[in-house]
Amino acid sequence: GAVVSQHPSRVICKSGTSVKIECRSLDFQATTMFWYRQFPKQSLMLMATSNEGSKATYEQGVEKDKFLINHASLTLSTLTVTSAHPEDSSFYICSARDSQGAPEQFFGPGTRLTVL
Amino acid sequence: AQSVSQHNHHVILSEAASLELGCNYSYGGTVNLFWYVQYPGQHLQLLLKYFSGDPLVKGIKGFEAEFIKSKFSFNLRKPSVQWSDTAEYFCAVTGSGGYQKVTFGTGTKLQVIP
């Protein structure tokens, strides 16, 4: 089956630093990847849609300058949380759609970000 | 705008009990519907999906869901739950065609007591 990986799985950083999270589709090509944020005991909130070779589309209320998304290849999208603050602490999950396949999303295992 | 509502936030069942989790959606067009499961400490996994055709969809691990268009519902069912079904279940909807975003419900936490 389709596999999506994320790296790192867990990261702790100091306030004010930047953190990069990678999302890779391991056995398929994904022209579109999605970044979600999951707060404790809540559902996934879509942050942005990442399109290979073009600018990401951000959901309302998500700061594009704070959450930088780069989708440089058909198998890799990165999310950089810039100047992180404690309120950015969360579980970040990416998903990818197989460019050749059905319209379902395959999810990565998530990255737990803790900002001190 | 599309939306998904899951009526039950926390469900507690004994093993062998039957399960039905409600899901209603709002969308002005043809939809694709999904149920995802998140086991403790693990990532989201697809349980089942509906794109078109038979409205009764069978998924993995004995789960099934029925799409009732007139009720805008896609309820998840399992005749006899097991302790290993303890997890959080998310209903999701997307418009059909193209790379449309997926909207998730708030999730239902299922706890199965041995």
XYZ file of N, CA, C and O in Angstrom, chain A residues 27-116:
360
model
N 6.326 5.372 -2.036
C 6.162 4.452 -3.168
C 5.162 4.955 -4.193
O 4.630 4.183 -4.988
N 4.942 6.273 -4.184
C 4.080 6.845 -5.211
C 4.425 8.320 -5.363
O 5.079 8.904 -4.510
N 3.962 8.877 -6.452
C 4.189 10.290 -6.693
C 2.968 11.093 -6.269
O 1.834 10.680 -6.510
N 3.213 12.205 -5.657
C 2.123 13.017 -5.121
C 2.290 14.459 -5.576
O 3.157 15.169 -5.068
N 1.470 14.881 -6.526
C 1.527 16.279 -6.929
C 0.905 17.180 -5.874
O 1.177 18.365 -5.829
N 0.084 16.582 -5.025
C -0.574 17.354 -3.970
C -0.381 16.686 -2.620
O -0.609 15.488 -2.482
N 0.065 17.460 -1.674
C 0.175 16.999 -0.298
C -0.560 17.996 0.593
O -0.731 19.160 0.223
N -0.980 17.538 1.730
C -1.758 18.364 2.645
C -1.083 18.383 4.018
O -0.545 17.376 4.468
N -1.145 19.521 4.668
C -0.619 19.644 6.023
C -1.771 19.938 6.984
O -2.575 20.857 6.753
N -1.821 19.140 8.040
C -2.864 19.286 9.050
C -2.222 19.544 10.412
O -1.066 19.178 10.663
N -3.039 20.095 11.281
C -2.627 20.275 12.660
C -3.711 19.636 13.526
O -4.914 19.803 13.250
N -3.290 18.881 14.516
C -4.253 18.212 15.373
C -3.999 18.629 16.810
O -2.944 18.333 17.377
N -4.968 19.330 17.389
C -4.875 19.714 18.778
C -5.389 18.558 19.640
O -6.173 17.735 19.177
N -4.967 18.516 20.900
C -5.400 17.420 21.772
C -6.913 17.291 21.814
O -7.623 18.276 21.954
N -7.377 16.083 21.629
C -8.797 15.749 21.707
C -9.629 16.495 20.668
O -10.825 16.685 20.843
N -8.997 16.917 19.596
C -9.739 17.583 18.519
C -9.433 16.920 17.192
O -8.555 16.065 17.086
N -10.155 17.344 16.178
C -9.982 16.750 14.863
C -8.807 17.392 14.143
O -8.152 18.290 14.651
N -8.563 16.889 12.963
C -7.505 17.464 12.134
C -8.011 18.740 11.487
O -9.099 18.775 10.925
N -7.193 19.764 11.557
C -7.518 21.020 10.907
C -6.566 21.203 9.735
O -5.349 21.230 9.922
N -7.118 21.339 8.554
C -6.278 21.538 7.381
C -5.614 22.904 7.464
O -6.278 23.919 7.660
N -4.291 22.909 7.307
C -3.556 24.166 7.327
C -3.335 24.688 5.910
O -3.540 25.867 5.638
N -2.894 23.768 5.041
C -2.559 24.207 3.691
C -2.488 23.022 2.756
O -2.296 21.882 3.175
N -2.656 23.325 1.492
C -2.517 22.338 0.425
C -1.237 22.664 -0.324
O -1.059 23.803 -0.792
N -0.374 21.682 -0.427
C 0.945 21.865 -1.025
C 0.950 21.289 -2.430
O 0.642 20.113 -2.619
N 1.259 22.102 -3.399
C 1.263 21.672 -4.790
C 2.679 21.683 -5.351
O 3.383 22.693 -5.231
N 3.082 20.594 -5.951
C 4.435 20.464 -6.488
C 4.695 21.527 -7.540
O 3.914 21.697 -8.478
N 5.746 22.263 -7.320
C 6.164 23.253 -8.292
C 5.421 24.571 -8.255
O 5.669 25.443 -9.084
N 4.535 24.729 -7.301
C 3.820 26.005 -7.198
C 3.605 26.369 -5.741
O 3.945 25.598 -4.846
N 3.041 27.545 -5.530
C 2.831 28.009 -4.159
C 1.733 27.207 -3.468
O 0.763 26.783 -4.094
N 1.903 27.081 -2.172
C 0.891 26.373 -1.391
C -0.356 27.241 -1.224
O -0.287 28.476 -1.285
N -1.467 26.575 -1.018
C -2.731 27.268 -0.748
C -3.034 27.128 0.735
O -3.203 26.010 1.231
N -3.126 28.250 1.423
C -3.319 28.242 2.856
C -4.789 28.419 3.216
O -5.518 29.154 2.561
N -5.191 27.761 4.280
C -6.559 27.931 4.777
C -6.659 29.264 5.527
O -5.664 29.834 5.986
N -7.878 29.721 5.627
C -8.115 30.989 6.312
C -7.615 30.921 7.753
O -7.868 29.949 8.474
N -6.893 31.958 8.133
C -6.393 32.023 9.503
C -5.006 31.426 9.688
O -4.437 31.551 10.784
N -4.468 30.790 8.682
C -3.128 30.211 8.784
C -2.134 31.193 8.189
O -2.278 31.614 7.032
N -1.121 31.559 8.969
C -0.150 32.552 8.517
C 0.863 31.916 7.577
O 1.680 31.079 7.991
N 0.878 32.334 6.337
C 1.781 31.745 5.358
C 3.239 32.069 5.646
O 4.139 31.306 5.300
N 3.485 33.205 6.295
C 4.866 33.561 6.603
C 5.396 32.813 7.819
O 6.602 32.763 8.042
N 4.490 32.284 8.589
C 4.910 31.540 9.776
C 5.071 30.055 9.444
O 5.955 29.393 9.953
N 4.217 29.557 8.616
C 4.244 28.143 8.233
C 4.616 28.067 6.751
O 3.755 28.091 5.872
N 5.922 27.962 6.519
C 6.420 27.951 5.147
C 6.352 26.539 4.576
O 6.835 25.601 5.179
N 5.770 26.431 3.399
C 5.625 25.127 2.765
C 6.342 25.130 1.442
O 6.187 26.043 0.631
N 7.122 24.066 1.243
C 7.847 23.891 -0.012
C 7.597 22.486 -0.531
O 7.757 21.509 0.194
N 7.202 22.394 -1.787
C 6.899 21.081 -2.390
C 7.778 20.974 -3.633
O 7.319 21.164 -4.755
N 9.046 20.672 -3.381
C 10.051 20.774 -4.432
C 10.061 19.595 -5.393
O 10.558 19.702 -6.510
N 9.530 18.456 -4.963
C 9.534 17.290 -5.847
C 8.228 16.537 -5.692
O 7.411 16.864 -4.835
N 8.043 15.527 -6.509
C 6.793 14.765 -6.475
C 6.683 13.835 -5.275
O 5.664 13.181 -5.088
N 7.742 13.776 -4.469
C 7.696 12.884 -3.316
C 8.036 13.573 -2.002
O 8.110 12.922 -0.959
N 8.237 14.881 -2.038
C 8.668 15.565 -0.813
C 8.013 16.924 -0.670
O 8.030 17.745 -1.582
N 7.442 17.130 0.504
C 6.938 18.443 0.892
C 7.496 18.747 2.272
O 7.627 17.849 3.114
N 7.866 20.001 2.502
C 8.375 20.380 3.819
C 7.537 21.509 4.402
O 7.060 22.391 3.675
N 7.397 21.448 5.712
C 6.717 22.499 6.472
C 7.728 23.066 7.451
O 8.298 22.318 8.248
N 7.975 24.353 7.367
C 8.884 25.008 8.291
C 8.090 25.937 9.185
O 7.409 26.855 8.689
N 8.167 25.683 10.477
C 7.531 26.559 11.458
C 8.584 27.597 11.852
O 9.595 27.258 12.477
N 8.387 28.825 11.444
C 9.386 29.857 11.685
C 9.115 30.575 13.003
O 7.955 30.754 13.398
N 10.204 30.952 13.670
C 10.106 31.675 14.940
C 9.028 31.039 15.831
O 8.025 31.674 16.182
N 9.254 29.792 16.145
C 8.235 29.026 16.872
C 7.990 29.585 18.268
O 8.911 30.087 18.934
N 6.754 29.498 18.687
C 6.346 29.914 20.020
C 5.615 28.754 20.684
O 5.146 27.835 20.007
N 5.490 28.782 21.999
C 4.824 27.666 22.697
C 3.434 27.332 22.145
O 3.046 26.157 22.128
N 2.718 28.331 21.669
C 1.375 28.056 21.143
C 1.401 27.294 19.824
O 0.358 26.828 19.348
N 2.598 27.172 19.228
C 2.731 26.366 18.008
C 2.902 24.886 18.332
O 2.884 24.047 17.425
N 3.084 24.588 19.594
C 3.214 23.187 20.000
C 1.952 22.437 19.595
O 0.839 22.856 19.917
N 2.149 21.358 18.889
C 0.994 20.616 18.369
C 1.476 19.355 17.678
O 2.673 19.065 17.636
N 0.530 18.625 17.132
C 0.820 17.441 16.345
C 0.550 17.808 14.890
O -0.563 18.186 14.545
N 1.575 17.733 14.073
C 1.449 18.109 12.662
C 1.453 16.838 11.813
O 2.333 15.989 11.950
N 0.458 16.735 10.960
C 0.293 15.538 10.143
C 0.230 15.934 8.678
O -0.441 16.902 8.320
N 0.924 15.181 7.852
C 0.814 15.426 6.418
C 0.090 14.257 5.764
O 0.005 13.164 6.308
N -0.455 14.525 4.618
C -1.052 13.456 3.812
C -0.727 13.725 2.353
O -0.365 14.844 1.981
N -0.851 12.686 1.556
C -0.533 12.814 0.145
C -1.541 12.038 -0.681
O -2.057 11.012 -0.245
N -1.789 12.568 -1.862
C -2.651 11.874 -2.816
C -1.795 11.313 -3.923
O -0.910 11.983 -4.439
N -2.069 10.086 -4.282
C -1.374 9.454 -5.391
C -1.823 10.112 -6.695
O -3.003 10.115 -7.024
N -0.869 10.660 -7.426
C -1.202 11.353 -8.675
C -1.889 10.453 -9.679
O -2.640 10.914 -10.537
N -1.600 9.159 -9.604
C -2.147 8.209 -10.572
C -3.362 7.464 -10.040
O -3.953 6.666 -10.742
N -3.701 7.682 -8.794
C -4.688 6.805 -8.165
C -5.982 7.484 -7.788
O -6.303 8.576 -8.241
N -6.707 6.842 -6.921
C -8.025 7.292 -6.498
C -7.901 8.503 -5.568
O -6.858 8.736 -4.967
N -8.988 9.264 -5.435
C -8.924 10.482 -4.624
C -8.988 10.216 -3.130
O -9.866 10.718 -2.443
N -8.085 9.431 -2.613
C -8.010 9.265 -1.176
C -6.637 9.717 -0.719
O -5.695 9.766 -1.512
N -6.565 10.080 0.549
C -5.309 10.579 1.082
C -4.664 9.537 1.974
O -5.336 8.833 2.723
N -3.358 9.456 1.883
C -2.576 8.567 2.735
C -1.826 9.434 3.739
O -1.166 10.398 3.360
N -1.929 9.076 4.983
C -1.426 9.924 6.047
C -0.065 9.489 6.567
O 0.225 8.289 6.673
N 0.733 10.476 6.904
C 1.977 10.211 7.587
C 1.719 9.963 9.061
O 0.610 10.189 9.555
N 2.726 9.537 9.791
C 2.564 9.212 11.209
C 2.495 10.432 12.120
O 2.199 10.303 13.300
N 2.783 11.599 11.570
C 2.703 12.811 12.385
C 4.024 13.183 13.035
O 4.914 12.355 13.213
N 4.121 14.458 13.374
C 5.287 15.003 14.077
C 4.802 15.776 15.289
O 3.986 16.697 15.161
N 5.301 15.385 16.439
C 4.937 16.086 17.681
C 5.938 17.210 17.894
O 7.110 16.962 18.103
N 5.470 18.443 17.820
C 6.333 19.602 18.048
C 6.043 20.180 19.424
O 4.891 20.479 19.740
N 7.109 20.335 20.207
C 7.000 20.986 21.516
C 7.941 22.172 21.522
O 9.140 22.015 21.284
N 7.392 23.346 21.753
C 8.194 24.567 21.800
C 8.271 25.026 23.251
O 7.244 25.269 23.896
N 9.498 25.125 23.732
C 9.698 25.493 25.147
C 9.733 26.999 25.337
O 10.094 27.740 24.421
